[in-house]
PDB file of C-alpha atoms in Angstrom:
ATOM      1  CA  UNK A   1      -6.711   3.252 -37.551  1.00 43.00           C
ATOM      2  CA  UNK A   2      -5.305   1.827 -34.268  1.00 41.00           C
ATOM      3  CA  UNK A   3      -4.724   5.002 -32.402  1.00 44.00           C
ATOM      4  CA  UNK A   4      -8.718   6.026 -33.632  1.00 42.00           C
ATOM      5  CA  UNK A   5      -9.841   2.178 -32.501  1.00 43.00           C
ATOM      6  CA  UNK A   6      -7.816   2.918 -28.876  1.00 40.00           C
ATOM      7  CA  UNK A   7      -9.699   6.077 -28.538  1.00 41.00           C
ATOM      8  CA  UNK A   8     -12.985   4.665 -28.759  1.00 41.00           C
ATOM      9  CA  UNK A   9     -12.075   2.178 -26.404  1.00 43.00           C
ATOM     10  CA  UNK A  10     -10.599   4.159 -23.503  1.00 44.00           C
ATOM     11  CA  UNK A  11     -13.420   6.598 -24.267  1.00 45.00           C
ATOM     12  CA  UNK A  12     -16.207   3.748 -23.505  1.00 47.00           C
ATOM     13  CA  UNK A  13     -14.064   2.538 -20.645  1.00 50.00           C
ATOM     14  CA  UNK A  14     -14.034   6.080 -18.779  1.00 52.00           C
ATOM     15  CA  UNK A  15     -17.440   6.444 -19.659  1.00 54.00           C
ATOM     16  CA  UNK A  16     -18.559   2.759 -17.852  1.00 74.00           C
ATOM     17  CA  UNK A  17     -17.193   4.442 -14.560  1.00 87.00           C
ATOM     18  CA  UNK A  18     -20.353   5.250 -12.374  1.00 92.00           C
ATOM     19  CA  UNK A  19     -19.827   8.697 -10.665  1.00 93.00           C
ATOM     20  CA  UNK A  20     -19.108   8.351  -7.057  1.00 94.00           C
ATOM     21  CA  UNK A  21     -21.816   7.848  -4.299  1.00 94.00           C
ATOM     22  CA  UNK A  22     -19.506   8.771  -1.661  1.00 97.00           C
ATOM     23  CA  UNK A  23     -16.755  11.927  -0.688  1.00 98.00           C
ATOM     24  CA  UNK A  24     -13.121  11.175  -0.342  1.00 98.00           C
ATOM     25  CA  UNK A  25     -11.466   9.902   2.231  1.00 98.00           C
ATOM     26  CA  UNK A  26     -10.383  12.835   4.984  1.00 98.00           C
ATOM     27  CA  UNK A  27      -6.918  12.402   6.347  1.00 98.00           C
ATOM     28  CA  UNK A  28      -8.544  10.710   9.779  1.00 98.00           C
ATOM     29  CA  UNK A  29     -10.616   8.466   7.636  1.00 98.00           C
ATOM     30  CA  UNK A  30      -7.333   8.005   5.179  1.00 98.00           C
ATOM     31  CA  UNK A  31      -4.795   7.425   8.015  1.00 98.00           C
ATOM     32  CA  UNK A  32      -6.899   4.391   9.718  1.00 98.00           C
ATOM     33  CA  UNK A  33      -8.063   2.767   6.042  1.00 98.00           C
ATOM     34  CA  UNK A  34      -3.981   2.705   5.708  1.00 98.00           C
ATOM     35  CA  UNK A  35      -2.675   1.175   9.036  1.00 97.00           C
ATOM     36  CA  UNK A  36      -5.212  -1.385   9.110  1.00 97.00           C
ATOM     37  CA  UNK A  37      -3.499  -2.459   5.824  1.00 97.00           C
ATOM     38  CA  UNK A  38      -0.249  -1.873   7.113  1.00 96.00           C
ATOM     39  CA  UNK A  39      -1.390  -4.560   9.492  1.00 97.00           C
ATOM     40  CA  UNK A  40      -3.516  -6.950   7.621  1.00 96.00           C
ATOM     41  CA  UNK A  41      -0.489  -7.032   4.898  1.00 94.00           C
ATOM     42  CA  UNK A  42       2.723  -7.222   6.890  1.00 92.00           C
ATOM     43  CA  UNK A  43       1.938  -7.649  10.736  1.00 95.00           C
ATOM     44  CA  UNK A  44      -1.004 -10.142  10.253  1.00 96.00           C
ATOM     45  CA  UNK A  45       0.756 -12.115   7.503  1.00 92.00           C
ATOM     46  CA  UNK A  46       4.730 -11.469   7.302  1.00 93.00           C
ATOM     47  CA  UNK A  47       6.877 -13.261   4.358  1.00 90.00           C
ATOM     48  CA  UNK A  48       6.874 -16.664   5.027  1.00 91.00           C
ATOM     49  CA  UNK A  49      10.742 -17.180   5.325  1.00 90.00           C
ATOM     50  CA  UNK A  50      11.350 -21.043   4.952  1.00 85.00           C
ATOM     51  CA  UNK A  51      14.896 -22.371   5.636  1.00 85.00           C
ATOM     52  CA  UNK A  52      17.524 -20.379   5.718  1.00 82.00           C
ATOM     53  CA  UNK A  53      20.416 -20.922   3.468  1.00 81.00           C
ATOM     54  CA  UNK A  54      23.433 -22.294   5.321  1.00 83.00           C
ATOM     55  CA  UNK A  55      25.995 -20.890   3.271  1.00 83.00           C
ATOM     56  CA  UNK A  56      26.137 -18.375   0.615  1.00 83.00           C
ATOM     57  CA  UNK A  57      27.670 -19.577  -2.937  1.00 84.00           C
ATOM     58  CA  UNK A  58      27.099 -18.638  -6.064  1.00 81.00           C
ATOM     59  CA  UNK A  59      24.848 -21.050  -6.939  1.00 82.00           C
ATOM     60  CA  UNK A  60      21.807 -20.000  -3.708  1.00 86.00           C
ATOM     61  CA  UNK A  61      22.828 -16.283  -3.848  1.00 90.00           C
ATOM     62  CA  UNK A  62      19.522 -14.536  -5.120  1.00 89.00           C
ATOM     63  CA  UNK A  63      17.835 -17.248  -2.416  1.00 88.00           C
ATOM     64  CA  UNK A  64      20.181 -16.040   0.299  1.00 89.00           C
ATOM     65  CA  UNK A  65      19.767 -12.369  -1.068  1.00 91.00           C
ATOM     66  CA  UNK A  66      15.493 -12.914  -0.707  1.00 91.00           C
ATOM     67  CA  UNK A  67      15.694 -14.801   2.205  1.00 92.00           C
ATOM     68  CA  UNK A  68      17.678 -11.808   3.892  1.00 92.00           C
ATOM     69  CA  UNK A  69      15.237  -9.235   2.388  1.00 93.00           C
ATOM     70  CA  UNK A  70      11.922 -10.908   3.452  1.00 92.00           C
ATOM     71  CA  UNK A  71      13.652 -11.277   7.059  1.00 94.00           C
ATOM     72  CA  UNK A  72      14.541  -7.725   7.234  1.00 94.00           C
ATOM     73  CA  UNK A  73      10.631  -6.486   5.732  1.00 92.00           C
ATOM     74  CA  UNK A  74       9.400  -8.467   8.780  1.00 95.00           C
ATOM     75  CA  UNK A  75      11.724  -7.069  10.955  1.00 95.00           C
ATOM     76  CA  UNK A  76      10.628  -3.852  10.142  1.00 94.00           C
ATOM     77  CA  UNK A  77       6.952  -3.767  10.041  1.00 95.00           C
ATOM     78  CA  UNK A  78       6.377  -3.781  13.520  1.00 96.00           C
ATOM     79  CA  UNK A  79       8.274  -0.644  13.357  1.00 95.00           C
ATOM     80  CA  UNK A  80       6.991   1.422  10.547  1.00 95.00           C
ATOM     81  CA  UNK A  81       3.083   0.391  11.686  1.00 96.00           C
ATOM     82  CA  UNK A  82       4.215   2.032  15.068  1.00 96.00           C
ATOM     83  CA  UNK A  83       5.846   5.099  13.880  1.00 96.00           C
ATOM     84  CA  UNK A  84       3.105   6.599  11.120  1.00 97.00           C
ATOM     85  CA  UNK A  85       1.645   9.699  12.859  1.00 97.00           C
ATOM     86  CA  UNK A  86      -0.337  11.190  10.446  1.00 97.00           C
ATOM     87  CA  UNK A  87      -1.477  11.026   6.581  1.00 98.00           C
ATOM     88  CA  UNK A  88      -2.140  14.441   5.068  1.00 98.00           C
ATOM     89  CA  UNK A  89      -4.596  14.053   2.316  1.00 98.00           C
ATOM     90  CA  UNK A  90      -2.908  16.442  -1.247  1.00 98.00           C
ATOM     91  CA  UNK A  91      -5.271  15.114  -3.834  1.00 98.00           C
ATOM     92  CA  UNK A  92      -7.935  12.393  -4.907  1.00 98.00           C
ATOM     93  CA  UNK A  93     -10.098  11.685  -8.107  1.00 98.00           C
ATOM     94  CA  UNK A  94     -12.465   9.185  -8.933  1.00 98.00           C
ATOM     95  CA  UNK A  95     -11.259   6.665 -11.630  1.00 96.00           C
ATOM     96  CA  UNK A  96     -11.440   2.933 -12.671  1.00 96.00           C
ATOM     97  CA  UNK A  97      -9.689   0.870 -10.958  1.00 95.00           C
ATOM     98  CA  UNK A  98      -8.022  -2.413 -11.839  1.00 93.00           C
ATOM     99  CA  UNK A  99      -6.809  -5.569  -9.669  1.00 92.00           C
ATOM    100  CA  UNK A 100      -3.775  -5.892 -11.663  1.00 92.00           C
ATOM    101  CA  UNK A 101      -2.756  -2.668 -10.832  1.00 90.00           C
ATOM    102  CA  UNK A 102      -2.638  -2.915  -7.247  1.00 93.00           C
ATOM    103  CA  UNK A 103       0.581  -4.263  -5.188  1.00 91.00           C
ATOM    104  CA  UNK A 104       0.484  -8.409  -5.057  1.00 90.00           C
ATOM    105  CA  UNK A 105       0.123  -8.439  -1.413  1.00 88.00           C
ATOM    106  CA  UNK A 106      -2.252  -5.717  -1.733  1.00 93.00           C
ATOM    107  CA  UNK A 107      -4.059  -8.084  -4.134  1.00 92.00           C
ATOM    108  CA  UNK A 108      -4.070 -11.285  -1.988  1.00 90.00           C
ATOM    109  CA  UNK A 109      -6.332  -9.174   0.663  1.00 92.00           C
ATOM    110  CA  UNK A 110      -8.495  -7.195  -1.905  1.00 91.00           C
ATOM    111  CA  UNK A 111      -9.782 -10.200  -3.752  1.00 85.00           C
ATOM    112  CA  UNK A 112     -12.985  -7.988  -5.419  1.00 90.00           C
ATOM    113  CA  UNK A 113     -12.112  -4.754  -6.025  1.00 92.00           C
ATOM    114  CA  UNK A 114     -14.445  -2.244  -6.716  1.00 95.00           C
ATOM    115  CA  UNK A 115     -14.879  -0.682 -10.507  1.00 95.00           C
ATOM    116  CA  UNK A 116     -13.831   2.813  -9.702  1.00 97.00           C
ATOM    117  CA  UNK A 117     -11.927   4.606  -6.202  1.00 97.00           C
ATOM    118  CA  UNK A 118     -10.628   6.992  -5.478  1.00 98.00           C
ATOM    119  CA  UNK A 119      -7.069   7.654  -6.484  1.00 97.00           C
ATOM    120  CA  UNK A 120      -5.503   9.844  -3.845  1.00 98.00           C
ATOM    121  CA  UNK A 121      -1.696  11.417  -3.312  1.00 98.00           C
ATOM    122  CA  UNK A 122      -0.915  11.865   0.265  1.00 98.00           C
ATOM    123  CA  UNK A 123       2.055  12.682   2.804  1.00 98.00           C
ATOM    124  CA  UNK A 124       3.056   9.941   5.259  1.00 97.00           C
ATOM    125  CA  UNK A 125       4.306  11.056   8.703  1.00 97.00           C
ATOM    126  CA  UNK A 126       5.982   8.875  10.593  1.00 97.00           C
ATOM    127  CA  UNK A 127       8.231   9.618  13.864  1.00 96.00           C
ATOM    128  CA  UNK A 128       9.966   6.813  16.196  1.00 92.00           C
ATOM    129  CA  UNK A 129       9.718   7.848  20.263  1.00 89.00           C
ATOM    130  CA  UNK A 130       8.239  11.429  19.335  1.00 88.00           C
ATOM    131  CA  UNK A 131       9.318  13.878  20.082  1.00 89.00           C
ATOM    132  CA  UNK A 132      12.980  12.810  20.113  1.00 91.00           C
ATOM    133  CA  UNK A 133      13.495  10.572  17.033  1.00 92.00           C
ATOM    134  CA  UNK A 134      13.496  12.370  13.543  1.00 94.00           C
ATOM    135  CA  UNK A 135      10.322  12.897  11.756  1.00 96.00           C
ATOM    136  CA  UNK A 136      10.190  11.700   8.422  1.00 96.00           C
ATOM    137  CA  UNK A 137       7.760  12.857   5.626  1.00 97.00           C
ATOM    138  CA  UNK A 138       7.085  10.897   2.591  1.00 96.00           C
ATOM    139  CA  UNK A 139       4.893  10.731  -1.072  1.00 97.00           C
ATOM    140  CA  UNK A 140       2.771   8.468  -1.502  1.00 96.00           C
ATOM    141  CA  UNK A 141      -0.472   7.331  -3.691  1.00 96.00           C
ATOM    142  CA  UNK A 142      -3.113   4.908  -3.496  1.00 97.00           C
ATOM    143  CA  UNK A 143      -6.496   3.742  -3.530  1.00 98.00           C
ATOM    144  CA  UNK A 144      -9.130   4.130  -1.107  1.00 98.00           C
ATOM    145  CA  UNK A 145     -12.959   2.930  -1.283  1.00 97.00           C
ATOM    146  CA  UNK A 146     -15.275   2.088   0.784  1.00 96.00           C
ATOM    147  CA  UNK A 147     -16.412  -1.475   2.323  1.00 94.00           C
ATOM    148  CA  UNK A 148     -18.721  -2.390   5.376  1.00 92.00           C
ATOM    149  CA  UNK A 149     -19.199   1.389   5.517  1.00 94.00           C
ATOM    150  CA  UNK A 150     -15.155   2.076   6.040  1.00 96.00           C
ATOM    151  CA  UNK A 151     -12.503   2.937   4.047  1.00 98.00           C
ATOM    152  CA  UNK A 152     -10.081   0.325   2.500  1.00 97.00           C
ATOM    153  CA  UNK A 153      -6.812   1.360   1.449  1.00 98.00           C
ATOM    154  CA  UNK A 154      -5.188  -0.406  -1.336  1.00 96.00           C
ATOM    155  CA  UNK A 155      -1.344   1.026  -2.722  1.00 94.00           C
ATOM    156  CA  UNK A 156       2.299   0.869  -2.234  1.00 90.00           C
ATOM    157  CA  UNK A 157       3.440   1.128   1.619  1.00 91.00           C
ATOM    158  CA  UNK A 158       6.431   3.800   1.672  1.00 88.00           C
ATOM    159  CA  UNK A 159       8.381   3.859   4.726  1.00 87.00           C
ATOM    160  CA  UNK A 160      11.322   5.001   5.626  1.00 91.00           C
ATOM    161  CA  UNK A 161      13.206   2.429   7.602  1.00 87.00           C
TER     162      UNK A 161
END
């Protein structure tokens, strides 16, 4: 009775997604939706760091331990936002989407999400001082709908620094 009372309930909840009245994203359109969240979520507000532990002891070592990893994320923003070349569009579909599924920083900037986006899988590129540094290619997936008549990108951030 459960499993037959879930099924009636996913099936209403697909079925309250409104096709879309828009195409998805093409990797131009995909790439700048992405690094103007790159920016608004790391370069325009980086991890507020407080003070920084003076010593390390077992009683402030997961604060020492954050502290260090929010320093280093900050660090390295600048960076990443600097070497993505390119985002190569795989696949997207239309589909509900839900706040609580999105990143918390993600989130903070996407107060009202839309319903439904469109869930895309794409390739990152990202190269430091092309053409000499080593190009690196990663997986990724994430959200992208449209505001103000541009795209918005809401997901994870891969990088590989």
């Amino acid at each position: 009775m459960l499993a037959l009372g879930l099924l009636v309930v996913t099936a209403c909840t697909d079925a309250a997604v409104q096709a879309p009245q828009y195409e998805p994203p093409l990797d131009g359109a995909a790439y700048k939706a992405f690094k103007a969240a790159i920016k608004a979520d790391w370069l325009d507000k980086p991890y507020e760091l407080g003070e920084a532990p003076e010593t390390v002891n077992a009683m402030n070592y997961q604060k020492s331990v954050e502290y260090n990893e929010k320093q280093l994320r900050n660090k390295k923003a600048p960076k990443v936002y600097d070497a993505l070349r390119k985002l190569k569009i795989k696949t997207c579909e239309w589909g509900a989407l839900k706040k609580r599924s999105l990143p918390k920083r993600v989130q903070k900037r996407v107060s009202t999400p839309p319903a439904a986006a469109y869930h895309c899988s794409f390739t990152l590129h990202y190269q430091i001082n092309p053409p000499l540094g080593t190009p690196y290619e990663l997986e990724s997936n994430g959200y992208f709908f449209i505001e103000d008549r541009e795209f918005i990108y809401a997901g994870k951030f891969r990088n590989p620094y």
